[in-house]
Amino acid sequence: MASIEAASPHTMNTYGRLPIALSHGQGVRLWDVNGREYLDALAGIAVNTLGHNHPKLVPALQDQVAKLIHTSNYYHVPNQEKLAAKLVELSGMSNVFFCSTGLEANEAALKLARKYGHDKGIERPEIVVYEKAFHGRSIATLSATGNEKVQKGFGPLVEGFIRVPLNDIGALKAKTEGNRNVVAVFFETIQGEGGVNPMRAEYLRQVRQLCDERGWLLMIDEVQCGMGRTGKWFAHQWAGIVPDVMPLAKGLGSGVPIGAVVAGPRAAGIFQPGNHGTTFGGNPLATRAGVETIRIVEEDGLLENAERVGGRLMAALRREFEGHAGVTEIRGQGLMIGIELAKPCGVLTQKAADNGLLISVTADNVIRLVPALILTEAEADEIVARLVPVVKDFLGG
Ligand SMILES: *Cc1c(COP(=O)(O)O)cnc(C)c1O
């Protein structure tokens, strides 16, 4: 057996890693360097939309690598145009900026909101953000994040944020009462890192209306819940609304790093040449991965699959934990599911892995399941079979 306890003497100590080193994967299964098999209910944190070694994605990426990987944005990148056109069609919005990660997409959204304000003569623009939110780990995005653990040690934080609770339109109105510096409202449709906390559809519609009345940008971070995971392309679409700004990343490239900011008519013209840019953003390989991901999700009916298989998974979990005092709530939508326990449960990532299942725990006490959208009903049942005994044992029967 290869020892992996001390396998990272040269990388910075930024992650609490499990003593597992993965070697290869197929579909929703992974194998470690010792040949042990795991069912992957984490998908690289909601990244591997198509699972591992997908038979349609791999040849397309191989083709692209042999043609062009990177050219810079000094030139037109045809794959960018293709992917942007598709994202515009799916979102009902109008223009796209490409970058490489989620925090970069959110950073661009925050810059858009500030410039939107400055263009209107607001010198000190303020942006409404939410409790328990997670938007990334750059100085600006960690300031927007509603988690002191993420912020601790990195002050002074960026100013210009107003924090409000989830799903409370009264609190949003009260906290912004008479404030002429507000330019935008910014949240995740379903908070991911914060513990799989959904915004209610009714609240989304109320905020959309308020933003219209006050001339604020509605900015929805779909980095984790977007790209088909909930059964619609973007989770806010369940509420029938369209945002003004929508950052994407994670699942967009099925594992190839890519981020994007999609903007509607109110925000699409704010950036002018020289205002924003990034070297890697939208390179031919990353945008090809995005184009192919969307094509395969459409061809293979994976939105419908996420909704149906996710529904089955949720129903099975609810049945298994019904009346169990240690499980406080099971929530989410499609293939984004959180199981909240009555006590901190970080140790479950190792215990589940010992039972052949990869999961994560967020917000200390929420088991997060975000498997690939190719998950079958039989594989969903297998997740339940591997997870439930581990959780019940942890909770004491
Ligand atoms: C993961 C995540 C981010 C940050 O993305 P990175 O690619 O890690 O920078 C931002 N917002 C949400 C909702 C996320 O889940």
mmCIF file of C-alpha atoms and ligand atoms in Angstrom:
data_model
loop_
_atom_site.group_PDB
_atom_site.id
_atom_site.type_symbol
_atom_site.label_atom_id
_atom_site.label_comp_id
_atom_site.label_asym_id
_atom_site.label_seq_id
_atom_site.Cartn_x
_atom_site.Cartn_y
_atom_site.Cartn_z
ATOM 1 C CA MET A 1 0.000 0.000 0.000
ATOM 2 C CA ALA A 2 1.335 3.397 -0.977
ATOM 3 C CA SER A 3 1.505 5.675 2.058
ATOM 4 C CA ILE A 4 -0.121 9.052 1.505
ATOM 5 C CA GLU A 5 -0.096 10.520 5.019
ATOM 6 C CA ALA A 6 3.057 12.497 4.314
ATOM 7 C CA ALA A 7 2.584 12.841 0.570
ATOM 8 C CA SER A 8 2.547 16.652 0.404
ATOM 9 C CA PRO A 9 5.780 17.978 1.908
ATOM 10 C CA HIS A 10 6.113 20.721 -0.726
ATOM 11 C CA THR A 11 2.581 22.102 -1.143
ATOM 12 C CA MET A 12 1.270 24.737 1.265
ATOM 13 C CA ASN A 13 -0.785 23.517 4.151
ATOM 14 C CA THR A 14 -4.062 25.025 2.900
ATOM 15 C CA TYR A 15 -6.348 21.978 2.903
ATOM 16 C CA GLY A 16 -7.387 19.430 5.487
ATOM 17 C CA ARG A 17 -7.010 16.497 3.099
ATOM 18 C CA LEU A 18 -8.152 12.925 3.594
ATOM 19 C CA PRO A 19 -5.323 10.364 3.292
ATOM 20 C CA ILE A 20 -6.563 9.289 -0.134
ATOM 21 C CA ALA A 21 -4.835 9.813 -3.499
ATOM 22 C CA LEU A 22 -7.046 9.173 -6.508
ATOM 23 C CA SER A 23 -5.700 7.584 -9.627
ATOM 24 C CA HIS A 24 -8.509 7.369 -12.206
ATOM 25 C CA GLY A 25 -12.248 7.405 -12.656
ATOM 26 C CA GLN A 26 -15.093 6.158 -14.792
ATOM 27 C CA GLY A 27 -18.544 7.712 -14.633
ATOM 28 C CA VAL A 28 -19.390 8.324 -10.965
ATOM 29 C CA ARG A 29 -16.698 5.920 -9.745
ATOM 30 C CA LEU A 30 -13.135 6.685 -8.705
ATOM 31 C CA TRP A 31 -10.209 4.437 -7.827
ATOM 32 C CA ASP A 32 -7.355 5.353 -5.520
ATOM 33 C CA VAL A 33 -3.683 4.543 -6.048
ATOM 34 C CA ASN A 34 -4.169 1.328 -4.071
ATOM 35 C CA GLY A 35 -6.961 0.143 -6.368
ATOM 36 C CA ARG A 36 -9.773 0.840 -3.908
ATOM 37 C CA GLU A 37 -13.112 1.876 -5.503
ATOM 38 C CA TYR A 38 -15.269 4.829 -4.369
ATOM 39 C CA LEU A 39 -18.680 6.099 -5.409
ATOM 40 C CA ASP A 40 -18.254 9.821 -6.062
ATOM 41 C CA ALA A 41 -21.104 11.873 -4.570
ATOM 42 C CA LEU A 42 -18.971 15.048 -4.491
ATOM 43 C CA ALA A 43 -17.897 15.360 -8.160
ATOM 44 C CA GLY A 44 -14.901 17.554 -7.331
ATOM 45 C CA ILE A 45 -17.255 19.901 -5.390
ATOM 46 C CA ALA A 46 -20.016 20.165 -7.995
ATOM 47 C CA VAL A 47 -17.461 20.496 -10.807
ATOM 48 C CA ASN A 48 -17.444 17.208 -12.735
ATOM 49 C CA THR A 49 -20.844 17.685 -14.385
ATOM 50 C CA LEU A 50 -20.259 14.675 -16.665
ATOM 51 C CA GLY A 51 -18.432 12.497 -14.144
ATOM 52 C CA HIS A 52 -15.048 11.044 -15.036
ATOM 53 C CA ASN A 53 -13.693 9.905 -18.418
ATOM 54 C CA HIS A 54 -16.912 10.765 -20.242
ATOM 55 C CA PRO A 55 -16.939 9.042 -23.660
ATOM 56 C CA LYS A 56 -18.139 12.169 -25.500
ATOM 57 C CA LEU A 57 -16.143 14.806 -23.602
ATOM 58 C CA VAL A 58 -12.714 13.174 -23.650
ATOM 59 C CA PRO A 59 -12.315 12.923 -27.464
ATOM 60 C CA ALA A 60 -13.534 16.521 -27.883
ATOM 61 C CA LEU A 61 -10.948 17.793 -25.390
ATOM 62 C CA GLN A 62 -8.221 15.676 -27.017
ATOM 63 C CA ASP A 63 -9.137 17.205 -30.370
ATOM 64 C CA GLN A 64 -8.934 20.716 -28.899
ATOM 65 C CA VAL A 65 -5.602 20.161 -27.139
ATOM 66 C CA ALA A 66 -4.083 19.122 -30.455
ATOM 67 C CA LYS A 67 -5.450 22.279 -32.159
ATOM 68 C CA LEU A 68 -5.027 25.125 -29.669
ATOM 69 C CA ILE A 69 -4.910 25.394 -25.889
ATOM 70 C CA HIS A 70 -4.326 29.119 -25.429
ATOM 71 C CA THR A 71 -3.937 32.206 -27.588
ATOM 72 C CA SER A 72 -4.639 35.277 -25.320
ATOM 73 C CA ASN A 73 -7.473 37.730 -25.707
ATOM 74 C CA TYR A 74 -5.517 39.873 -28.181
ATOM 75 C CA TYR A 75 -7.386 37.825 -30.793
ATOM 76 C CA HIS A 76 -10.903 36.563 -31.312
ATOM 77 C CA VAL A 77 -11.511 33.140 -29.805
ATOM 78 C CA PRO A 78 -14.264 31.385 -31.807
ATOM 79 C CA ASN A 79 -15.045 28.918 -28.985
ATOM 80 C CA GLN A 80 -15.742 31.917 -26.702
ATOM 81 C CA GLU A 81 -18.336 33.209 -29.111
ATOM 82 C CA LYS A 82 -19.939 29.747 -29.375
ATOM 83 C CA LEU A 83 -20.109 29.285 -25.618
ATOM 84 C CA ALA A 84 -21.303 32.864 -25.006
ATOM 85 C CA ALA A 85 -24.092 32.449 -27.569
ATOM 86 C CA LYS A 86 -25.204 29.264 -25.836
ATOM 87 C CA LEU A 87 -25.120 30.807 -22.340
ATOM 88 C CA VAL A 88 -27.101 33.805 -23.619
ATOM 89 C CA GLU A 89 -29.697 31.465 -25.125
ATOM 90 C CA LEU A 90 -30.006 29.343 -21.957
ATOM 91 C CA SER A 91 -30.145 32.288 -19.544
ATOM 92 C CA GLY A 92 -32.209 34.805 -21.499
ATOM 93 C CA MET A 93 -29.462 37.347 -20.806
ATOM 94 C CA SER A 94 -27.238 39.180 -23.284
ATOM 95 C CA ASN A 95 -23.408 39.130 -22.997
ATOM 96 C CA VAL A 96 -20.672 37.086 -21.321
ATOM 97 C CA PHE A 97 -17.212 37.761 -19.850
ATOM 98 C CA PHE A 98 -14.982 34.697 -19.402
ATOM 99 C CA CYS A 99 -12.495 34.013 -16.612
ATOM 100 C CA SER A 100 -11.149 30.860 -14.958
ATOM 101 C CA THR A 101 -12.624 30.461 -11.463
ATOM 102 C CA GLY A 102 -15.642 31.237 -9.321
ATOM 103 C CA LEU A 103 -14.023 33.975 -7.286
ATOM 104 C CA GLU A 104 -12.898 35.695 -10.465
ATOM 105 C CA ALA A 105 -16.437 35.615 -11.824
ATOM 106 C CA ASN A 106 -17.708 37.120 -8.570
ATOM 107 C CA GLU A 107 -14.909 39.697 -8.492
ATOM 108 C CA ALA A 108 -15.992 40.792 -11.989
ATOM 109 C CA ALA A 109 -19.606 40.995 -10.816
ATOM 110 C CA LEU A 110 -18.589 43.221 -7.883
ATOM 111 C CA LYS A 111 -16.602 45.484 -10.225
ATOM 112 C CA LEU A 112 -19.592 45.667 -12.584
ATOM 113 C CA ALA A 113 -21.833 46.733 -9.700
ATOM 114 C CA ARG A 114 -19.413 49.398 -8.518
ATOM 115 C CA LYS A 115 -18.950 50.834 -12.002
ATOM 116 C CA TYR A 116 -22.717 50.730 -12.523
ATOM 117 C CA GLY A 117 -22.913 53.012 -9.476
ATOM 118 C CA HIS A 118 -20.089 55.300 -10.534
ATOM 119 C CA ASP A 119 -21.652 55.663 -13.994
ATOM 120 C CA LYS A 120 -24.793 56.929 -12.203
ATOM 121 C CA GLY A 121 -22.777 59.372 -10.073
ATOM 122 C CA ILE A 122 -22.699 57.220 -6.911
ATOM 123 C CA GLU A 123 -19.196 57.712 -5.488
ATOM 124 C CA ARG A 124 -19.396 55.112 -2.686
ATOM 125 C CA PRO A 125 -21.532 52.270 -4.021
ATOM 126 C CA GLU A 126 -22.832 49.634 -1.592
ATOM 127 C CA ILE A 127 -23.833 46.049 -2.354
ATOM 128 C CA VAL A 128 -26.285 43.944 -0.359
ATOM 129 C CA VAL A 129 -24.894 40.501 0.590
ATOM 130 C CA TYR A 130 -26.207 37.662 2.785
ATOM 131 C CA GLU A 131 -25.552 35.842 6.015
ATOM 132 C CA LYS A 132 -23.794 32.476 5.484
ATOM 133 C CA ALA A 133 -22.958 33.393 1.864
ATOM 134 C CA PHE A 134 -19.798 32.128 0.178
ATOM 135 C CA HIS A 135 -18.396 33.984 -2.816
ATOM 136 C CA GLY A 136 -14.698 33.058 -2.832
ATOM 137 C CA ARG A 137 -11.379 33.820 -1.206
ATOM 138 C CA SER A 138 -9.991 36.949 -2.876
ATOM 139 C CA ILE A 139 -9.981 39.991 -0.605
ATOM 140 C CA ALA A 140 -13.180 41.407 -2.155
ATOM 141 C CA THR A 141 -15.067 38.109 -2.406
ATOM 142 C CA LEU A 142 -14.130 37.009 1.123
ATOM 143 C CA SER A 143 -15.430 40.377 2.304
ATOM 144 C CA ALA A 144 -18.744 39.608 0.563
ATOM 145 C CA THR A 145 -18.735 36.137 2.152
ATOM 146 C CA GLY A 146 -20.843 35.749 5.309
ATOM 147 C CA ASN A 147 -18.494 33.514 7.269
ATOM 148 C CA GLU A 148 -16.048 34.901 9.830
ATOM 149 C CA LYS A 149 -13.823 31.819 9.535
ATOM 150 C CA VAL A 150 -13.126 32.707 5.893
ATOM 151 C CA GLN A 151 -12.411 36.351 6.806
ATOM 152 C CA LYS A 152 -10.385 35.871 9.997
ATOM 153 C CA GLY A 153 -6.771 36.998 9.655
ATOM 154 C CA PHE A 154 -7.272 38.897 6.399
ATOM 155 C CA GLY A 155 -8.581 42.270 7.493
ATOM 156 C CA PRO A 156 -9.049 45.041 6.754
ATOM 157 C CA LEU A 157 -12.008 43.808 4.752
ATOM 158 C CA VAL A 158 -13.271 45.611 1.660
ATOM 159 C CA GLU A 159 -16.012 48.088 2.553
ATOM 160 C CA GLY A 160 -19.259 48.738 0.783
ATOM 161 C CA PHE A 161 -21.241 45.655 1.801
ATOM 162 C CA ILE A 162 -24.552 45.569 3.680
ATOM 163 C CA ARG A 163 -25.389 42.162 5.165
ATOM 164 C CA VAL A 164 -28.934 40.805 5.452
ATOM 165 C CA PRO A 165 -30.565 37.483 6.466
ATOM 166 C CA LEU A 166 -31.931 35.016 3.860
ATOM 167 C CA ASN A 167 -35.533 34.989 2.704
ATOM 168 C CA ASP A 168 -36.583 38.119 4.620
ATOM 169 C CA ILE A 169 -37.810 40.870 2.321
ATOM 170 C CA GLY A 170 -38.698 43.071 5.302
ATOM 171 C CA ALA A 171 -35.115 42.942 6.582
ATOM 172 C CA LEU A 172 -33.774 43.777 3.108
ATOM 173 C CA LYS A 173 -36.040 46.821 2.883
ATOM 174 C CA ALA A 174 -35.242 47.942 6.429
ATOM 175 C CA LYS A 175 -31.456 47.621 5.995
ATOM 176 C CA THR A 176 -31.486 49.663 2.782
ATOM 177 C CA GLU A 177 -34.135 52.223 3.807
ATOM 178 C CA GLY A 178 -33.290 55.630 2.374
ATOM 179 C CA ASN A 179 -29.786 54.519 1.329
ATOM 180 C CA ARG A 180 -29.074 56.052 -2.071
ATOM 181 C CA ASN A 181 -25.692 54.330 -2.378
ATOM 182 C CA VAL A 182 -27.115 50.837 -2.871
ATOM 183 C CA VAL A 183 -26.330 49.532 -6.377
ATOM 184 C CA ALA A 184 -26.884 45.775 -6.248
ATOM 185 C CA VAL A 185 -28.189 42.734 -4.362
ATOM 186 C CA PHE A 186 -25.896 39.693 -4.527
ATOM 187 C CA PHE A 187 -26.638 36.110 -3.414
ATOM 188 C CA GLU A 188 -26.534 32.404 -4.272
ATOM 189 C CA THR A 189 -29.917 30.887 -5.249
ATOM 190 C CA ILE A 190 -28.953 27.902 -3.099
ATOM 191 C CA GLN A 191 -26.041 28.625 -0.785
ATOM 192 C CA GLY A 192 -23.485 25.857 -1.192
ATOM 193 C CA GLU A 193 -20.634 26.262 1.307
ATOM 194 C CA GLY A 194 -23.048 27.887 3.789
ATOM 195 C CA GLY A 195 -24.903 24.583 4.220
ATOM 196 C CA VAL A 196 -27.176 24.071 1.175
ATOM 197 C CA ASN A 197 -29.610 26.869 2.057
ATOM 198 C CA PRO A 198 -32.163 27.673 -0.666
ATOM 199 C CA MET A 199 -33.681 31.086 -1.326
ATOM 200 C CA ARG A 200 -37.455 30.693 -1.613
ATOM 201 C CA ALA A 201 -39.011 31.282 -5.058
ATOM 202 C CA GLU A 202 -41.354 33.898 -3.634
ATOM 203 C CA TYR A 203 -38.396 35.766 -2.114
ATOM 204 C CA LEU A 204 -36.527 35.697 -5.433
ATOM 205 C CA ARG A 205 -39.515 37.304 -7.150
ATOM 206 C CA GLN A 206 -39.825 39.930 -4.402
ATOM 207 C CA VAL A 207 -36.134 40.850 -4.706
ATOM 208 C CA ARG A 208 -36.400 40.996 -8.506
ATOM 209 C CA GLN A 209 -39.266 43.440 -8.161
ATOM 210 C CA LEU A 210 -37.479 45.540 -5.544
ATOM 211 C CA CYS A 211 -34.364 45.754 -7.758
ATOM 212 C CA ASP A 212 -36.533 46.933 -10.661
ATOM 213 C CA GLU A 213 -38.232 49.578 -8.512
ATOM 214 C CA ARG A 214 -34.980 50.906 -7.070
ATOM 215 C CA GLY A 215 -32.733 50.553 -10.127
ATOM 216 C CA TRP A 216 -30.434 48.003 -8.419
ATOM 217 C CA LEU A 217 -28.658 45.173 -10.196
ATOM 218 C CA LEU A 218 -29.846 41.694 -9.224
ATOM 219 C CA MET A 219 -26.656 39.600 -9.151
ATOM 220 C CA ILE A 220 -27.072 35.847 -8.614
ATOM 221 C CA ASP A 221 -24.033 33.682 -7.882
ATOM 222 C CA GLU A 222 -24.830 30.403 -9.660
ATOM 223 C CA VAL A 223 -21.249 29.136 -9.384
ATOM 224 C CA GLN A 224 -22.311 26.021 -7.464
ATOM 225 C CA CYS A 225 -26.065 25.588 -7.986
ATOM 226 C CA GLY A 226 -26.022 26.471 -11.702
ATOM 227 C CA MET A 227 -25.207 24.449 -14.839
ATOM 228 C CA GLY A 228 -28.085 22.016 -14.554
ATOM 229 C CA ARG A 229 -27.552 20.688 -11.054
ATOM 230 C CA THR A 230 -31.073 21.494 -9.824
ATOM 231 C CA GLY A 231 -32.804 20.276 -12.993
ATOM 232 C CA LYS A 232 -32.894 23.682 -14.670
ATOM 233 C CA TRP A 233 -29.851 25.299 -16.231
ATOM 234 C CA PHE A 234 -29.793 27.921 -13.491
ATOM 235 C CA ALA A 235 -31.457 27.438 -10.115
ATOM 236 C CA HIS A 236 -33.141 30.866 -10.120
ATOM 237 C CA GLN A 237 -35.100 29.779 -13.224
ATOM 238 C CA TRP A 238 -37.388 27.748 -10.924
ATOM 239 C CA ALA A 239 -38.717 31.141 -9.753
ATOM 240 C CA GLY A 240 -39.267 32.399 -13.297
ATOM 241 C CA ILE A 241 -36.960 35.396 -12.887
ATOM 242 C CA VAL A 242 -33.920 36.626 -14.833
ATOM 243 C CA PRO A 243 -31.020 38.312 -13.010
ATOM 244 C CA ASP A 244 -28.949 41.240 -14.323
ATOM 245 C CA VAL A 245 -25.612 39.589 -13.536
ATOM 246 C CA MET A 246 -24.875 35.871 -13.107
ATOM 247 C CA PRO A 247 -21.419 34.496 -12.184
ATOM 248 C CA LEU A 248 -20.793 30.860 -13.177
ATOM 249 C CA ALA A 249 -17.838 28.476 -12.782
ATOM 250 C CA LYS A 250 -17.609 25.021 -11.125
ATOM 251 C CA GLY A 251 -19.724 22.771 -13.400
ATOM 252 C CA LEU A 252 -19.330 24.872 -16.550
ATOM 253 C CA GLY A 253 -16.279 23.021 -17.907
ATOM 254 C CA SER A 254 -16.799 19.565 -16.356
ATOM 255 C CA GLY A 255 -13.436 19.899 -14.596
ATOM 256 C CA VAL A 256 -11.532 22.174 -16.968
ATOM 257 C CA PRO A 257 -11.154 25.481 -15.087
ATOM 258 C CA ILE A 258 -13.537 28.099 -16.467
ATOM 259 C CA GLY A 259 -15.630 30.903 -15.017
ATOM 260 C CA ALA A 260 -18.057 33.296 -16.658
ATOM 261 C CA VAL A 261 -20.128 36.347 -15.851
ATOM 262 C CA VAL A 262 -23.347 36.514 -17.806
ATOM 263 C CA ALA A 263 -24.933 39.980 -17.957
ATOM 264 C CA GLY A 264 -28.383 41.179 -18.974
ATOM 265 C CA PRO A 265 -29.118 44.453 -20.797
ATOM 266 C CA ARG A 266 -28.683 46.633 -17.689
ATOM 267 C CA ALA A 267 -25.158 45.373 -17.017
ATOM 268 C CA ALA A 268 -23.810 44.140 -20.356
ATOM 269 C CA GLY A 269 -22.490 47.516 -21.505
ATOM 270 C CA ILE A 270 -20.819 48.650 -18.269
ATOM 271 C CA PHE A 271 -17.295 47.349 -18.968
ATOM 272 C CA GLN A 272 -15.440 49.129 -21.752
ATOM 273 C CA PRO A 273 -11.996 48.243 -23.158
ATOM 274 C CA GLY A 274 -9.423 48.565 -20.376
ATOM 275 C CA ASN A 275 -11.879 48.137 -17.472
ATOM 276 C CA HIS A 276 -11.371 44.427 -16.929
ATOM 277 C CA GLY A 277 -9.572 41.391 -18.303
ATOM 278 C CA THR A 278 -7.613 38.241 -17.516
ATOM 279 C CA THR A 279 -4.911 36.249 -19.294
ATOM 280 C CA PHE A 280 -6.400 32.768 -19.170
ATOM 281 C CA GLY A 281 -10.052 33.830 -19.450
ATOM 282 C CA GLY A 282 -12.023 32.003 -22.125
ATOM 283 C CA ASN A 283 -9.077 30.223 -23.687
ATOM 284 C CA PRO A 284 -9.833 27.815 -26.545
ATOM 285 C CA LEU A 285 -9.558 24.683 -24.355
ATOM 286 C CA ALA A 286 -11.689 25.952 -21.457
ATOM 287 C CA THR A 287 -14.425 27.326 -23.714
ATOM 288 C CA ARG A 288 -14.450 24.110 -25.771
ATOM 289 C CA ALA A 289 -15.024 22.238 -22.500
ATOM 290 C CA GLY A 290 -17.971 24.555 -21.807
ATOM 291 C CA VAL A 291 -19.459 24.136 -25.281
ATOM 292 C CA GLU A 292 -19.167 20.333 -25.110
ATOM 293 C CA THR A 293 -20.514 20.152 -21.550
ATOM 294 C CA ILE A 294 -23.678 21.994 -22.560
ATOM 295 C CA ARG A 295 -24.026 19.964 -25.770
ATOM 296 C CA ILE A 296 -23.778 16.661 -23.882
ATOM 297 C CA VAL A 297 -26.139 17.757 -21.100
ATOM 298 C CA GLU A 298 -28.693 18.632 -23.802
ATOM 299 C CA GLU A 299 -28.141 15.527 -25.967
ATOM 300 C CA ASP A 300 -28.320 13.137 -23.033
ATOM 301 C CA GLY A 301 -31.258 14.784 -21.238
ATOM 302 C CA LEU A 302 -29.218 15.411 -18.088
ATOM 303 C CA LEU A 303 -31.390 18.264 -16.748
ATOM 304 C CA GLU A 304 -34.337 15.902 -16.626
ATOM 305 C CA ASN A 305 -32.025 13.241 -15.174
ATOM 306 C CA ALA A 306 -30.810 15.555 -12.401
ATOM 307 C CA GLU A 307 -34.373 16.377 -11.437
ATOM 308 C CA ARG A 308 -35.624 12.773 -11.529
ATOM 309 C CA VAL A 309 -32.623 11.026 -9.930
ATOM 310 C CA GLY A 310 -32.169 13.878 -7.427
ATOM 311 C CA GLY A 311 -35.832 13.556 -6.454
ATOM 312 C CA ARG A 312 -35.402 9.831 -5.896
ATOM 313 C CA LEU A 313 -32.255 10.383 -3.825
ATOM 314 C CA MET A 314 -33.962 13.020 -1.686
ATOM 315 C CA ALA A 315 -37.056 10.846 -1.161
ATOM 316 C CA ALA A 316 -34.949 7.834 -0.170
ATOM 317 C CA LEU A 317 -32.907 9.886 2.303
ATOM 318 C CA ARG A 318 -36.064 11.344 3.845
ATOM 319 C CA ARG A 319 -37.517 7.851 4.207
ATOM 320 C CA GLU A 320 -34.350 6.482 5.807
ATOM 321 C CA PHE A 321 -33.981 9.326 8.304
ATOM 322 C CA GLU A 322 -37.678 9.871 9.020
ATOM 323 C CA GLY A 323 -38.234 10.474 12.710
ATOM 324 C CA HIS A 324 -34.505 10.342 13.441
ATOM 325 C CA ALA A 325 -33.798 13.045 16.026
ATOM 326 C CA GLY A 326 -30.166 13.422 14.945
ATOM 327 C CA VAL A 327 -31.175 14.596 11.459
ATOM 328 C CA THR A 328 -32.641 18.103 11.629
ATOM 329 C CA GLU A 329 -33.415 18.740 7.954
ATOM 330 C CA ILE A 330 -32.884 17.364 4.464
ATOM 331 C CA ARG A 331 -33.036 20.096 1.810
ATOM 332 C CA GLY A 332 -31.933 21.171 -1.633
ATOM 333 C CA GLN A 333 -33.076 20.553 -5.178
ATOM 334 C CA GLY A 334 -32.183 18.051 -7.875
ATOM 335 C CA LEU A 335 -28.621 16.829 -7.376
ATOM 336 C CA MET A 336 -27.721 19.411 -4.737
ATOM 337 C CA ILE A 337 -28.724 17.944 -1.396
ATOM 338 C CA GLY A 338 -27.861 18.873 2.173
ATOM 339 C CA ILE A 339 -28.496 16.660 5.195
ATOM 340 C CA GLU A 340 -28.288 18.754 8.335
ATOM 341 C CA LEU A 341 -27.390 16.907 11.520
ATOM 342 C CA ALA A 342 -27.949 18.040 15.089
ATOM 343 C CA LYS A 343 -24.201 17.995 15.798
ATOM 344 C CA PRO A 344 -20.931 18.766 13.963
ATOM 345 C CA CYS A 345 -20.087 15.890 11.631
ATOM 346 C CA GLY A 346 -16.816 16.678 9.849
ATOM 347 C CA VAL A 347 -15.518 13.179 10.684
ATOM 348 C CA LEU A 348 -18.133 11.724 8.335
ATOM 349 C CA THR A 349 -16.055 12.504 5.234
ATOM 350 C CA GLN A 350 -13.485 9.923 6.390
ATOM 351 C CA LYS A 351 -16.082 7.469 7.704
ATOM 352 C CA ALA A 352 -18.015 7.595 4.409
ATOM 353 C CA ALA A 353 -14.794 7.168 2.422
ATOM 354 C CA ASP A 354 -14.005 4.112 4.562
ATOM 355 C CA ASN A 355 -17.363 2.782 3.354
ATOM 356 C CA GLY A 356 -16.559 3.590 -0.297
ATOM 357 C CA LEU A 357 -18.390 6.911 -0.647
ATOM 358 C CA LEU A 358 -16.988 10.405 -1.280
ATOM 359 C CA ILE A 359 -19.020 13.274 0.246
ATOM 360 C CA SER A 360 -18.278 16.590 1.912
ATOM 361 C CA VAL A 361 -19.469 18.318 5.053
ATOM 362 C CA THR A 362 -20.171 22.077 4.961
ATOM 363 C CA ALA A 363 -21.100 24.565 7.657
ATOM 364 C CA ASP A 364 -19.797 22.015 10.246
ATOM 365 C CA ASN A 365 -22.979 19.924 10.386
ATOM 366 C CA VAL A 366 -24.374 19.560 6.848
ATOM 367 C CA ILE A 367 -23.577 16.541 4.670
ATOM 368 C CA ARG A 368 -23.440 17.785 1.072
ATOM 369 C CA LEU A 369 -24.206 15.545 -1.899
ATOM 370 C CA VAL A 370 -23.451 17.067 -5.316
ATOM 371 C CA PRO A 371 -22.819 14.094 -7.623
ATOM 372 C CA ALA A 372 -22.353 14.262 -11.404
ATOM 373 C CA LEU A 373 -25.499 14.849 -13.465
ATOM 374 C CA ILE A 374 -25.031 11.445 -15.162
ATOM 375 C CA LEU A 375 -25.962 9.665 -11.908
ATOM 376 C CA THR A 376 -28.395 6.786 -12.543
ATOM 377 C CA GLU A 377 -31.208 5.689 -10.236
ATOM 378 C CA ALA A 378 -29.256 2.536 -9.349
ATOM 379 C CA GLU A 379 -26.217 4.641 -8.450
ATOM 380 C CA ALA A 380 -28.418 6.968 -6.355
ATOM 381 C CA ASP A 381 -29.652 3.919 -4.445
ATOM 382 C CA GLU A 382 -26.045 2.881 -3.954
ATOM 383 C CA ILE A 383 -25.203 6.302 -2.456
ATOM 384 C CA VAL A 384 -28.045 5.813 0.031
ATOM 385 C CA ALA A 385 -26.895 2.269 0.838
ATOM 386 C CA ARG A 386 -23.331 3.422 1.520
ATOM 387 C CA LEU A 387 -24.229 6.629 3.375
ATOM 388 C CA VAL A 388 -27.129 5.747 5.659
ATOM 389 C CA PRO A 389 -25.408 3.108 7.856
ATOM 390 C CA VAL A 390 -22.424 5.431 8.343
ATOM 391 C CA VAL A 391 -24.642 8.331 9.453
ATOM 392 C CA LYS A 392 -26.828 6.158 11.677
ATOM 393 C CA ASP A 393 -23.778 4.624 13.294
ATOM 394 C CA PHE A 394 -22.341 8.136 13.872
ATOM 395 C CA LEU A 395 -25.584 9.330 15.422
ATOM 396 C CA GLY A 396 -25.794 6.241 17.597
ATOM 397 C CA GLY A 397 -28.301 3.886 16.007
HETATM 398 C C1 LIG B 1 -16.963 27.573 -5.019
HETATM 399 C C2 LIG B 1 -17.725 28.829 -5.030
HETATM 400 C C3 LIG B 1 -17.120 30.070 -5.308
HETATM 401 C C4 LIG B 1 -15.634 30.199 -5.503
HETATM 402 O O1 LIG B 1 -15.194 29.516 -6.614
HETATM 403 P P1 LIG B 1 -13.612 29.244 -6.811
HETATM 404 O O2 LIG B 1 -13.531 28.652 -8.180
HETATM 405 O O3 LIG B 1 -13.205 28.320 -5.724
HETATM 406 O O4 LIG B 1 -12.931 30.551 -6.712
HETATM 407 C C5 LIG B 1 -17.921 31.182 -5.371
HETATM 408 N N1 LIG B 1 -19.251 31.109 -5.178
HETATM 409 C C6 LIG B 1 -19.873 29.948 -4.917
HETATM 410 C C7 LIG B 1 -21.350 29.925 -4.750
HETATM 411 C C8 LIG B 1 -19.127 28.779 -4.813
HETATM 412 O O5 LIG B 1 -19.735 27.629 -4.523
#
